[in-house]
Short mmCIF file of C-alpha atoms in Angstrom, two decimals:
data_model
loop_
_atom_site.label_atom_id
_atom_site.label_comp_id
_atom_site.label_asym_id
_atom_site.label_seq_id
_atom_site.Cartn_x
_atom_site.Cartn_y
_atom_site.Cartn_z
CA UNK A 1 0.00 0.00 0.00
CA UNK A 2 1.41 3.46 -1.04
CA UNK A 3 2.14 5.40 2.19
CA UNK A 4 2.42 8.98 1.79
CA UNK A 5 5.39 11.03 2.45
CA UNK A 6 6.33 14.68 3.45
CA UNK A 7 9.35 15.75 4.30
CA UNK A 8 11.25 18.75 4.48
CA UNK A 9 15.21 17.88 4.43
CA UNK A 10 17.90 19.60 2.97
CA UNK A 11 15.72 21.60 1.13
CA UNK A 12 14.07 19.05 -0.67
CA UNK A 13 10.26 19.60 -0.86
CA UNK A 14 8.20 15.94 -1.19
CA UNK A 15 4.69 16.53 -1.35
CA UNK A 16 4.15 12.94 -3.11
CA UNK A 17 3.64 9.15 -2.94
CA UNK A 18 6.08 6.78 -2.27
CA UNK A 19 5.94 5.65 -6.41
CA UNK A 20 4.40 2.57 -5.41
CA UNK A 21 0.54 2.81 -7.16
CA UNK A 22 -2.15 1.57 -5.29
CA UNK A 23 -5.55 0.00 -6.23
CA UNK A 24 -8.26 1.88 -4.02
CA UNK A 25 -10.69 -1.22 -4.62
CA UNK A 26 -8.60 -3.83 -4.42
CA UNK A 27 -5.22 -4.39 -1.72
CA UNK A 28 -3.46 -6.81 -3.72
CA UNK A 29 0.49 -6.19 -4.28
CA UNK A 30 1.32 -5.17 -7.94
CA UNK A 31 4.23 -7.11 -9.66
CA UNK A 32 7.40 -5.31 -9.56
CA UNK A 33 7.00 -5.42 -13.68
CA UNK A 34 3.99 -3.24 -13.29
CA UNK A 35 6.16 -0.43 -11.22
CA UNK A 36 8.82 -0.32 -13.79
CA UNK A 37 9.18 3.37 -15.68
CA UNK A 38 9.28 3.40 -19.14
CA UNK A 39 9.99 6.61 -21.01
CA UNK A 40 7.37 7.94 -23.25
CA UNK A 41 8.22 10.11 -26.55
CA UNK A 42 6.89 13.74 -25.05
CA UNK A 43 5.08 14.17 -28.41
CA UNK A 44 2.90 11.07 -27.83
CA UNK A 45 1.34 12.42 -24.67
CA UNK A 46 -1.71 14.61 -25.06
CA UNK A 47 -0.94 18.50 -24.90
CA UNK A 48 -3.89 19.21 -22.47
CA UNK A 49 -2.03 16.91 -20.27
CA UNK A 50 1.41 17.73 -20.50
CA UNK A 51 -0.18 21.81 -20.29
CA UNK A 52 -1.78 20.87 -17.13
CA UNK A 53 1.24 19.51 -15.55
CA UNK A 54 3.49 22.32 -16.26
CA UNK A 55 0.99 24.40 -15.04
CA UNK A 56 0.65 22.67 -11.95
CA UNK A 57 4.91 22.69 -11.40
CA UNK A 58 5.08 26.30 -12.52
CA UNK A 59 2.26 27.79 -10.33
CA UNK A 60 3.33 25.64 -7.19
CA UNK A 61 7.12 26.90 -7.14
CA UNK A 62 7.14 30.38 -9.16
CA UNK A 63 3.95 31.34 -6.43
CA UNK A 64 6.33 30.61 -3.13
CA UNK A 65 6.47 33.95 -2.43
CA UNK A 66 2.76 34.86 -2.55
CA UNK A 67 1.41 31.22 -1.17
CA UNK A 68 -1.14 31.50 -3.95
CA UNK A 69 -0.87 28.01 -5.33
CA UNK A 70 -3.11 26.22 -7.35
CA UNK A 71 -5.87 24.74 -6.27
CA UNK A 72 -6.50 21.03 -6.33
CA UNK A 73 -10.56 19.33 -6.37
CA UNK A 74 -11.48 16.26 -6.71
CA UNK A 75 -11.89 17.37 -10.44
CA UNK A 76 -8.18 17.69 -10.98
CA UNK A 77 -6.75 15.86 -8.04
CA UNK A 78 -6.65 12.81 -6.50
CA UNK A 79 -8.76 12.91 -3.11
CA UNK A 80 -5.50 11.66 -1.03
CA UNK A 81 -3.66 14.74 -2.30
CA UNK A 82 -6.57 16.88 -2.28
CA UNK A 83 -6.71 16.87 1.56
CA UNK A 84 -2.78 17.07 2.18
CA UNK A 85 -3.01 19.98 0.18
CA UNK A 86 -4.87 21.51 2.48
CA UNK A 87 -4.34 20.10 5.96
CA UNK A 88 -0.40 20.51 5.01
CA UNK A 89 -0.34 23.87 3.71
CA UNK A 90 1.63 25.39 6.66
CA UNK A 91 4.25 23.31 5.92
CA UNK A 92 4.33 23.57 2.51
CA UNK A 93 4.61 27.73 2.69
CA UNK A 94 7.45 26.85 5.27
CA UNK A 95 9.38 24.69 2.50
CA UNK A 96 8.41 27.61 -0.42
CA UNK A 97 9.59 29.93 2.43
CA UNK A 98 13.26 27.83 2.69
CA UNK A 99 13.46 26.90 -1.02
CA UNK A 100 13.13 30.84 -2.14
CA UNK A 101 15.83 31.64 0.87
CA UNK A 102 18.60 29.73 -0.46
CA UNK A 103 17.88 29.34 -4.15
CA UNK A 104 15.64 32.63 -5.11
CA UNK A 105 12.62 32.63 -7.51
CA UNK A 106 12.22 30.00 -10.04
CA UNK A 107 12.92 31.46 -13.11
CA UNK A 108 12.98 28.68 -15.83
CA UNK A 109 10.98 25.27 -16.02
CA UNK A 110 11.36 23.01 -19.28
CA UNK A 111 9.91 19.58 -19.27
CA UNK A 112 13.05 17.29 -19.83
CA UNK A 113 11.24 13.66 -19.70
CA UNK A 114 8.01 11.83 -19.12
CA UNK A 115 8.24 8.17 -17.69
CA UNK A 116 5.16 5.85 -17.05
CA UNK A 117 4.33 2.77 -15.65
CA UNK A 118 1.72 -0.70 -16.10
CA UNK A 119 -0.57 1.36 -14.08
CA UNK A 120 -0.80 4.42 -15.71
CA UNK A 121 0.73 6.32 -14.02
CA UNK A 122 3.11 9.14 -15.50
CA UNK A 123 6.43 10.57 -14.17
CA UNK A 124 6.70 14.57 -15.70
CA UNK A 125 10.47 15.72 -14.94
CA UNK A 126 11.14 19.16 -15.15
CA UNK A 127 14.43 20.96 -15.28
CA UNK A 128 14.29 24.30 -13.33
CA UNK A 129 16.43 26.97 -13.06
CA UNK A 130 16.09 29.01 -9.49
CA UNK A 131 17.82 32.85 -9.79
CA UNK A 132 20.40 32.30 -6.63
CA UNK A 133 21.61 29.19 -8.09
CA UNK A 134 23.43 28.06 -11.19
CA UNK A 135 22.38 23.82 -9.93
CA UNK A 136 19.35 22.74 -11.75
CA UNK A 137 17.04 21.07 -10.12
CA UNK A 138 14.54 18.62 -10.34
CA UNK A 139 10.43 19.12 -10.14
CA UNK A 140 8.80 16.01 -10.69
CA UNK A 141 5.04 15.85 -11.01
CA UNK A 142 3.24 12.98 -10.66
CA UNK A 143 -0.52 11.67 -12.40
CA UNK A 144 -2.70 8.86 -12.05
CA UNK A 145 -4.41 7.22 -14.66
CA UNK A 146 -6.81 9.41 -14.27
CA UNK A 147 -4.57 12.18 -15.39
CA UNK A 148 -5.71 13.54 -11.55
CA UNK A 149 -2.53 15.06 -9.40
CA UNK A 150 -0.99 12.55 -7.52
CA UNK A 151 2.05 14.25 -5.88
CA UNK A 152 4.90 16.68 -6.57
CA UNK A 153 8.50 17.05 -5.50
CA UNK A 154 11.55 19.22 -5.61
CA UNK A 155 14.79 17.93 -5.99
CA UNK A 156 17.59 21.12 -5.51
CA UNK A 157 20.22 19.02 -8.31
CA UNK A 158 18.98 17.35 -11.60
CA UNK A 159 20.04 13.74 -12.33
CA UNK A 160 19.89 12.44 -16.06
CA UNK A 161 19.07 8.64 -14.39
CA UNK A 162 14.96 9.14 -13.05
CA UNK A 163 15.63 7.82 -9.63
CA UNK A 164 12.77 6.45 -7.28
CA UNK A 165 12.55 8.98 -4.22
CA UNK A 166 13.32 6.93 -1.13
CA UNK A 167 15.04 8.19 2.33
CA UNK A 168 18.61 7.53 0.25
CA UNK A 169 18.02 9.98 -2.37
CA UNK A 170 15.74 12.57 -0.50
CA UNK A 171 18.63 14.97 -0.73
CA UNK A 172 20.22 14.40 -4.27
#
């Protein structure tokens, strides 16, 4: 069962699931096969969906300073991230607040790579460029097969290799 994680730790902002998909109707494990990324040709994904993602990146981080960020229904959300969105939201202007501290406003966001798995689940990795840093980092934002939200992180240095978040890598 997908736990769900937040942590703030060396600057790294997880808002997200663990990457394991879970079946709301029925508990069963899925084969490891059925968690395995595969990397999708950006121009075969729908534009509404790869429009909606960026959105979704560019509005969370390049809004830090306000704390006007977007808002997330059941219409465009999963209901699990839905309600961390808003029971978390203290903590999430606390990580905007650290992020824009050490590395500034974001000022550049291109969509480097789009992974999915069995499920349906799709992986949109973002390179973004923060004004008090020359390190790019990472946004990753995460949909169901629903093409709902499912999660979003922040990784503060970009890694060519997609890398599953986990408590080793929480501060690449």
């Amino acid at each position: 069962m997908r736990k769900t994680i937040f942590i703030i730790a060396n600057l790294v902002f997880i808002f997200t699931m663990s990457c394991k998909a879970q079946n709301t109707t029925n508990e069963t494990k899925l084969k490891r096969d059925d968690l395995k990324k595969s990397k999708l040709a950006v121009d075969t994904v729908a534009e509404s969906e790869k429009k909606s993602a960026y959105d979704f990146a560019y509005q969370t981080f390049m809004n830090c300073d306000t704390y006007e960020f977007p808002k997330l229904t059941s219409e465009n959300a999963t209901e699990r991230l839905v309600k961390l969105w808003k029971t978390e939201k203290p903590k999430v202007v606390e990580t905007c607040d650290n992020y824009n501290s050490t590395y500034g406003k974001l000022t550049k966001l291109n969509l480097s790579e789009i992974l999915s798995d069995k499920t349906g689940y799709k992986y949109f990795r973002y390179k973004a460029t923060f004004s008090e840093t020359e390190n790019i980092a990472e946004i990753r934002v995460y949909t169901n097969s629903d093409n709902k939200f499912d999660g979003i992180i922040i990784k503060p240095k970009w890694n060519n290799e997609y890398s599953e978040w986990n408590e080793k890598t929480k501060s690449e």
